[in-house]
Amino acid sequence: MNAMPTVVSAEPAQHDGTLPAAPVDLHKRSSRLLRRYGPAVGCYAVLKLAGFGVFMWLVDYSGYHLTKQVRLGGGAHPWDVLASFDGWWYQQIAEFGYNPQLVPITGSPLYTFQANSAAFFPLYPGLMRMVSEFTGLGLYGAGMLVSVVASLFAAAGIFAVAERLGGARAGVIAAGLWAVIPGSGAEWAVYSDSTFTALAAWSCYAVMTRQWIAAGLLAMVAGLNRPTSATLIAAVCVAALVALLRRTDKTGRPLAAMVLAPLGLFGYLGWVSWRVGDRGGYFKLQRGAWLHFFDWGQHNATVMRGILLGSDDDIFAALVPDLLAALIVMALPILIVLLVRLRPPAVLMVHTLLTIATVLGSQQMFCNVARFLLPAFPLLIPLAIALSRLRRPALVMVLGTCALASGWFAGFAMFELGGAP
């Protein structure tokens, strides 16, 4: 009797469930991530798009951009303003790289060194260059793509942090609030703010969930993005030290976070110092070429006094953005008290308070206060928790009105009324 032929199935063996599990697990994981973060990212994107549309309409309607230099809020098209000021420098770095040097200026009453691109950290222009070469987009398009994608990751990170303190609904609202706060005009521009906030939010979340290696690595990368990463690095290190003292985690992981966190910042500062041949080269460049340095708040106090008295003694005075910045400064004590009442983890408090202290204690253009406070996202969490008690129609009205108004106070005022450099 002839044996029956053996039939081999074209499908992989499934009796142990091993082989087909990967695509199924990937699909399930993607679905879980979409369900978890989709509402927050969607809320952020809708509100941001509404404000962005108003911003572009105001730029086009005013026509101010047609009378300004390309580097200073001008351009042939309304969207060109998104690549002005800092955006112009980032494009130069992405295209030509760095040439750090301290070039003295004679006869200037304010500046001692010529402006130099080394003041801008390398992560964001590096991403611009990489995305441009990979996609074929120009540097402007690549920079916008990086900023928009980073802003979505930032919204997801803000949700993840806020959810742990106030629940999922508050987390979604917190992400939405970040889309409409003063300074949010820099989120969708050729600026590094969204990239830094994304790294800060996820680093804080990693600390809160005791993922110490991830927290240290994210803080290290953030150190290649902005000098104010020092606040995040300090927050991660303080949280790690608290964990070591309380012995809540294995010693090695918090220690590793403390070692990793400052490497990016120290590495770039060291490289600039080496290139310019001066141990404090970066800080001399910041002070002498950009008038940015820590003065314990003396400059900002002088500007605040002038605003309150109705004078414009500041050489960088910008009426509308300065007034908005003054209102934000007045609101900060209230926001801090509300945040403290939530008893948030140490990493959030240290990062937030140091960010505020750095912004208010440094000499810089006062009208940029709103933008420099973008990474202090924990201040939004108490507001989000309060708003989460509203019914949906009322909540939509509040956030929608803020979104439309943000096109003016967070976008147009920042870029076209003197606040973006």
Short mmCIF file of C-alpha atoms in Angstrom, two decimals, residues 33-375:
data_model
loop_
_atom_site.label_atom_id
_atom_site.label_comp_id
_atom_site.label_asym_id
_atom_site.label_seq_id
_atom_site.Cartn_x
_atom_site.Cartn_y
_atom_site.Cartn_z
CA LEU A 33 -0.06 53.48 21.94
CA LEU A 34 -2.65 55.07 19.66
CA ARG A 35 -5.41 54.64 22.22
CA ARG A 36 -3.22 55.96 25.02
CA TYR A 37 -1.58 58.95 23.35
CA GLY A 38 -3.86 59.61 20.38
CA PRO A 39 -6.36 61.87 22.20
CA ALA A 40 -3.62 64.06 23.70
CA VAL A 41 -1.62 64.35 20.48
CA GLY A 42 -4.81 64.95 18.50
CA CYS A 43 -6.00 67.64 20.91
CA TYR A 44 -2.63 69.35 20.71
CA ALA A 45 -2.49 69.16 16.91
CA VAL A 46 -6.01 70.56 16.39
CA LEU A 47 -5.49 73.47 18.78
CA LYS A 48 -2.05 74.18 17.40
CA LEU A 49 -3.26 74.10 13.82
CA ALA A 50 -6.04 76.58 14.64
CA GLY A 51 -3.62 79.03 16.24
CA PHE A 52 -1.07 78.53 13.48
CA GLY A 53 -3.69 79.37 10.86
CA VAL A 54 -4.56 82.63 12.64
CA PHE A 55 -0.86 83.42 12.97
CA MET A 56 -0.21 82.99 9.24
CA TRP A 57 -3.32 85.02 8.36
CA LEU A 58 -2.21 87.90 10.59
CA VAL A 59 1.27 87.90 9.05
CA ASP A 60 -0.19 87.95 5.55
CA TYR A 61 -2.80 90.59 6.43
CA SER A 62 -0.34 92.95 8.11
CA GLY A 63 2.29 92.68 5.40
CA TYR A 64 4.99 93.54 7.94
CA HIS A 65 7.17 90.70 6.70
CA LEU A 66 7.52 92.40 3.32
CA THR A 67 9.31 95.38 4.86
CA LYS A 68 11.72 93.48 7.13
CA GLN A 69 15.01 91.70 6.56
CA VAL A 70 14.83 87.95 6.04
CA ARG A 71 16.86 87.43 9.21
CA LEU A 72 14.61 89.70 11.28
CA GLY A 73 11.04 88.52 10.77
CA GLY A 74 10.80 89.21 7.05
CA GLY A 75 10.48 87.30 3.80
CA ALA A 76 8.59 87.09 0.55
CA HIS A 77 5.93 84.79 2.03
CA PRO A 78 4.18 84.73 5.42
CA TRP A 79 5.74 81.38 6.32
CA ASP A 80 9.24 82.75 5.78
CA VAL A 81 9.08 84.43 9.19
CA LEU A 82 9.20 80.97 10.79
CA ALA A 83 12.82 80.65 9.70
CA SER A 84 13.94 84.11 10.81
CA PHE A 85 15.90 85.15 13.91
CA ASP A 86 17.21 81.92 15.52
CA GLY A 87 15.91 79.96 12.55
CA TRP A 88 18.34 81.76 10.25
CA TRP A 89 21.27 80.74 12.43
CA TYR A 90 20.13 77.11 12.60
CA GLN A 91 19.97 76.95 8.82
CA GLN A 92 23.47 78.38 8.57
CA ILE A 93 24.79 75.76 10.97
CA ALA A 94 22.99 72.93 9.19
CA GLU A 95 24.46 74.01 5.86
CA PHE A 96 27.96 75.20 6.76
CA GLY A 97 28.69 73.81 10.23
CA TYR A 98 30.44 75.72 13.00
CA ASN A 99 33.41 78.07 13.06
CA PRO A 100 33.75 78.95 16.75
CA GLN A 101 35.92 81.97 17.39
CA LEU A 102 36.04 85.05 19.56
CA VAL A 103 36.28 87.97 17.14
CA PRO A 104 36.67 91.25 19.06
CA ILE A 105 34.56 94.28 18.14
CA THR A 106 35.93 97.76 18.71
CA GLY A 107 33.87 100.86 19.20
CA SER A 108 30.66 99.09 20.25
CA PRO A 109 29.10 100.28 23.53
CA LEU A 110 27.31 96.95 24.10
CA TYR A 111 29.12 94.09 22.39
CA THR A 112 32.73 92.94 22.77
CA PHE A 113 32.61 89.99 20.34
CA GLN A 114 31.07 89.38 16.96
CA ALA A 115 27.96 87.17 16.85
CA ASN A 116 28.90 83.53 16.31
CA SER A 117 26.87 80.41 15.55
CA ALA A 118 28.58 78.46 18.35
CA ALA A 119 26.02 79.95 20.73
CA PHE A 120 23.46 77.57 19.20
CA PHE A 121 23.71 73.93 20.26
CA PRO A 122 24.19 71.19 17.63
CA LEU A 123 21.33 68.70 18.09
CA TYR A 124 18.60 70.58 16.25
CA PRO A 125 20.65 71.72 13.22
CA GLY A 126 22.13 68.21 13.08
CA LEU A 127 18.63 66.74 12.85
CA MET A 128 17.76 69.32 10.19
CA ARG A 129 20.74 68.28 8.09
CA MET A 130 20.01 64.56 8.52
CA VAL A 131 16.30 64.90 7.66
CA SER A 132 17.12 67.12 4.68
CA GLU A 133 19.54 64.57 3.23
CA PHE A 134 17.22 61.64 3.92
CA THR A 135 13.99 63.20 2.57
CA GLY A 136 15.31 65.59 -0.08
CA LEU A 137 13.62 68.52 1.64
CA GLY A 138 15.44 71.81 1.87
CA LEU A 139 16.78 72.89 5.24
CA TYR A 140 13.70 75.04 5.90
CA GLY A 141 11.31 72.15 5.24
CA ALA A 142 13.48 69.73 7.20
CA GLY A 143 13.60 72.10 10.16
CA MET A 144 9.83 72.52 10.15
CA LEU A 145 9.34 68.76 9.93
CA VAL A 146 11.66 68.16 12.88
CA SER A 147 9.89 70.83 14.95
CA VAL A 148 6.37 69.61 14.19
CA VAL A 149 7.19 65.95 14.87
CA ALA A 150 9.07 66.90 18.04
CA SER A 151 6.08 68.95 19.21
CA LEU A 152 3.86 65.88 18.88
CA PHE A 153 6.30 63.84 20.96
CA ALA A 154 6.38 66.70 23.47
CA ALA A 155 2.58 66.69 23.69
CA ALA A 156 2.64 62.93 24.31
CA GLY A 157 5.29 63.35 27.00
CA ILE A 158 3.38 66.14 28.73
CA PHE A 159 0.29 63.91 28.71
CA ALA A 160 2.26 61.02 30.21
CA VAL A 161 3.55 63.19 33.06
CA ALA A 162 0.25 64.98 33.73
CA GLU A 163 -1.73 61.73 33.64
CA ARG A 164 0.19 60.41 36.62
CA LEU A 165 -0.77 63.47 38.67
CA GLY A 166 -4.30 64.22 37.51
CA GLY A 167 -5.65 61.41 35.36
CA ALA A 168 -6.02 60.88 31.62
CA ARG A 169 -8.46 63.75 30.99
CA ALA A 170 -6.18 66.24 32.72
CA GLY A 171 -3.27 64.84 30.71
CA VAL A 172 -5.05 65.48 27.43
CA ILE A 173 -5.91 69.02 28.51
CA ALA A 174 -2.33 69.69 29.62
CA ALA A 175 -1.09 68.71 26.16
CA GLY A 176 -3.71 71.02 24.65
CA LEU A 177 -2.71 73.90 26.91
CA TRP A 178 0.89 73.59 25.78
CA ALA A 179 -0.35 74.32 22.24
CA VAL A 180 -1.86 77.67 23.20
CA ILE A 181 0.31 79.16 25.94
CA PRO A 182 2.34 82.33 25.35
CA GLY A 183 5.53 81.41 23.58
CA SER A 184 3.97 78.44 21.78
CA GLY A 185 4.55 80.16 18.44
CA ALA A 186 8.10 78.77 18.58
CA GLU A 187 6.82 75.18 18.62
CA TRP A 188 6.08 75.11 14.87
CA ALA A 189 9.04 77.12 13.61
CA VAL A 190 12.69 76.50 12.73
CA TYR A 191 13.48 76.63 16.43
CA SER A 192 14.80 74.03 18.89
CA ASP A 193 12.16 74.57 21.60
CA SER A 194 9.88 71.65 20.72
CA THR A 195 12.82 69.26 20.55
CA PHE A 196 14.04 70.30 23.97
CA THR A 197 10.60 70.15 25.59
CA ALA A 198 10.03 66.65 24.17
CA LEU A 199 13.31 65.46 25.67
CA ALA A 200 12.57 67.18 28.99
CA ALA A 201 9.06 65.75 29.30
CA TRP A 202 10.11 62.19 28.54
CA SER A 203 13.17 62.43 30.76
CA CYS A 204 10.95 63.54 33.66
CA TYR A 205 8.54 60.72 32.90
CA ALA A 206 11.41 58.21 32.88
CA VAL A 207 12.46 59.41 36.33
CA MET A 208 8.87 59.16 37.59
CA THR A 209 8.68 55.56 36.35
CA ARG A 210 12.20 54.75 37.63
CA GLN A 211 13.69 54.18 34.21
CA TRP A 212 16.97 55.72 35.26
CA ILE A 213 19.12 54.80 32.28
CA ALA A 214 16.53 56.24 29.87
CA ALA A 215 16.26 59.39 31.99
CA GLY A 216 20.02 59.88 31.95
CA LEU A 217 20.29 59.28 28.21
CA LEU A 218 17.45 61.68 27.39
CA ALA A 219 18.99 64.37 29.61
CA MET A 220 22.34 63.77 27.93
CA VAL A 221 20.82 64.28 24.48
CA ALA A 222 18.95 67.37 25.74
CA GLY A 223 22.35 68.73 26.76
CA LEU A 224 23.21 68.89 23.06
CA ASN A 225 20.14 70.97 22.33
CA ARG A 226 20.08 74.02 24.61
CA PRO A 227 22.24 75.47 27.41
CA THR A 228 19.16 75.59 29.66
CA SER A 229 19.33 71.79 29.71
CA ALA A 230 21.30 72.41 32.91
CA THR A 231 17.93 72.66 34.70
CA LEU A 232 16.83 69.24 33.46
CA ILE A 233 20.22 67.69 34.23
CA ALA A 234 20.07 69.05 37.77
CA ALA A 235 16.53 67.72 38.19
CA VAL A 236 17.51 64.21 37.08
CA CYS A 237 20.57 64.23 39.35
CA VAL A 238 18.60 65.46 42.38
CA ALA A 239 15.91 62.81 41.82
CA ALA A 240 18.60 60.14 41.45
CA LEU A 241 20.29 61.31 44.66
CA VAL A 242 16.97 61.15 46.52
CA ALA A 243 16.47 57.59 45.24
CA LEU A 244 19.95 56.65 46.47
CA LEU A 245 19.37 58.15 49.92
CA ARG A 246 16.00 56.45 50.25
CA ARG A 247 17.34 53.21 48.75
CA THR A 248 14.23 52.83 46.61
CA ASP A 249 16.19 51.54 43.60
CA LYS A 250 19.32 49.55 42.96
CA THR A 251 22.34 51.79 43.41
CA GLY A 252 23.78 51.32 39.94
CA ARG A 253 20.92 52.73 37.88
CA PRO A 254 20.47 56.11 39.63
CA LEU A 255 24.26 56.50 39.66
CA ALA A 256 24.38 55.78 35.94
CA ALA A 257 21.73 58.47 35.35
CA MET A 258 23.79 60.99 37.30
CA VAL A 259 26.88 60.17 35.23
CA LEU A 260 25.11 60.16 31.86
CA ALA A 261 22.92 63.26 32.25
CA PRO A 262 25.59 66.01 32.05
CA LEU A 263 27.76 64.45 29.32
CA GLY A 264 26.06 66.16 26.38
CA LEU A 265 26.12 69.66 27.88
CA PHE A 266 29.67 69.40 29.22
CA GLY A 267 30.83 67.83 25.98
CA TYR A 268 29.61 70.70 23.81
CA LEU A 269 30.80 73.42 26.18
CA GLY A 270 34.19 71.74 26.32
CA TRP A 271 34.37 71.48 22.54
CA VAL A 272 33.62 75.21 22.08
CA SER A 273 36.21 76.12 24.71
CA TRP A 274 38.78 73.96 22.92
CA ARG A 275 37.98 75.44 19.51
CA VAL A 276 38.19 79.06 20.66
CA GLY A 277 41.23 78.39 22.85
CA ASP A 278 39.60 79.79 25.98
CA ARG A 279 38.39 77.82 29.00
CA GLY A 280 35.25 79.92 29.33
CA GLY A 281 34.86 80.48 25.61
CA TYR A 282 31.16 79.65 25.33
CA PHE A 283 30.16 81.97 28.18
CA LYS A 284 32.36 84.79 26.88
CA LEU A 285 30.68 84.39 23.51
CA GLN A 286 27.21 84.44 25.07
CA ARG A 287 27.97 87.55 27.05
CA GLY A 288 30.10 89.47 24.60
CA ALA A 289 28.27 88.66 21.37
CA TRP A 290 24.68 88.11 22.52
CA LEU A 291 24.38 89.92 25.89
CA HIS A 292 23.12 86.70 27.48
CA PHE A 293 24.41 86.03 30.98
CA PHE A 294 23.18 85.40 34.50
CA ASP A 295 22.88 88.68 36.41
CA TRP A 296 20.61 87.54 39.27
CA GLY A 297 17.59 89.21 37.67
CA GLN A 298 18.90 92.77 37.64
CA HIS A 299 18.10 93.38 33.97
CA ASN A 300 14.62 91.86 34.12
CA ALA A 301 13.81 93.82 37.27
CA THR A 302 14.81 97.03 35.49
CA VAL A 303 12.63 96.17 32.51
CA MET A 304 9.68 95.27 34.75
CA ARG A 305 10.01 98.59 36.56
CA GLY A 306 10.02 100.41 33.23
CA ILE A 307 6.90 98.56 32.05
CA LEU A 308 5.04 99.30 35.27
CA LEU A 309 5.99 103.00 35.05
CA GLY A 310 5.21 103.22 31.35
CA SER A 311 8.78 103.93 30.20
CA ASP A 312 10.81 102.16 27.52
CA ASP A 313 14.37 102.55 28.76
CA ASP A 314 15.33 99.04 27.62
CA ILE A 315 17.30 99.19 24.36
CA PHE A 316 15.50 96.02 23.22
CA ALA A 317 12.03 97.27 24.20
CA ALA A 318 9.13 95.68 22.32
CA LEU A 319 5.88 97.14 23.64
CA VAL A 320 3.37 94.31 23.14
CA PRO A 321 5.63 91.28 23.77
CA ASP A 322 7.16 93.02 26.80
CA LEU A 323 3.72 93.66 28.28
CA LEU A 324 2.73 90.03 27.71
CA ALA A 325 5.97 88.91 29.35
CA ALA A 326 5.29 91.15 32.36
CA LEU A 327 1.84 89.59 32.82
CA ILE A 328 3.39 86.12 32.67
CA VAL A 329 5.95 87.05 35.32
CA MET A 330 3.15 88.30 37.57
CA ALA A 331 1.26 85.02 37.11
CA LEU A 332 4.23 82.80 37.96
CA PRO A 333 3.86 82.92 41.78
CA ILE A 334 0.25 81.77 41.44
CA LEU A 335 1.17 78.93 39.11
CA ILE A 336 4.02 77.84 41.39
CA VAL A 337 1.75 77.71 44.46
CA LEU A 338 -0.81 75.65 42.55
CA LEU A 339 1.89 73.23 41.42
CA VAL A 340 3.36 72.87 44.93
CA ARG A 341 -0.10 72.01 46.28
CA LEU A 342 -0.10 68.93 44.02
CA ARG A 343 3.08 67.68 45.73
CA PRO A 344 4.67 66.60 42.47
CA PRO A 345 7.82 64.45 42.29
CA ALA A 346 11.12 66.19 42.96
CA VAL A 347 12.19 65.96 39.32
CA LEU A 348 9.25 68.14 38.23
CA MET A 349 9.70 70.73 40.95
CA VAL A 350 13.45 71.07 40.49
CA HIS A 351 13.19 71.30 36.70
CA THR A 352 10.38 73.87 36.87
CA LEU A 353 11.83 76.10 39.58
CA LEU A 354 15.31 76.10 38.07
CA THR A 355 13.87 76.90 34.64
CA ILE A 356 12.01 79.88 36.09
CA ALA A 357 15.08 81.01 38.04
CA THR A 358 17.26 80.74 34.93
CA VAL A 359 14.82 82.72 32.78
CA LEU A 360 14.17 85.48 35.31
CA GLY A 361 17.75 85.62 36.56
CA SER A 362 19.42 86.01 33.17
CA GLN A 363 19.92 89.08 31.03
CA GLN A 364 18.29 88.52 27.66
CA MET A 365 15.52 90.08 25.62
CA PHE A 366 12.68 90.35 28.13
CA CYS A 367 10.07 89.75 25.46
CA ASN A 368 11.38 86.18 25.13
CA VAL A 369 10.30 85.18 28.64
CA ALA A 370 7.25 83.34 27.33
CA ARG A 371 9.27 81.32 24.86
CA PHE A 372 12.00 80.39 27.34
CA LEU A 373 9.35 79.15 29.79
CA LEU A 374 7.98 76.60 27.31
CA PRO A 375 9.92 73.72 28.95
#
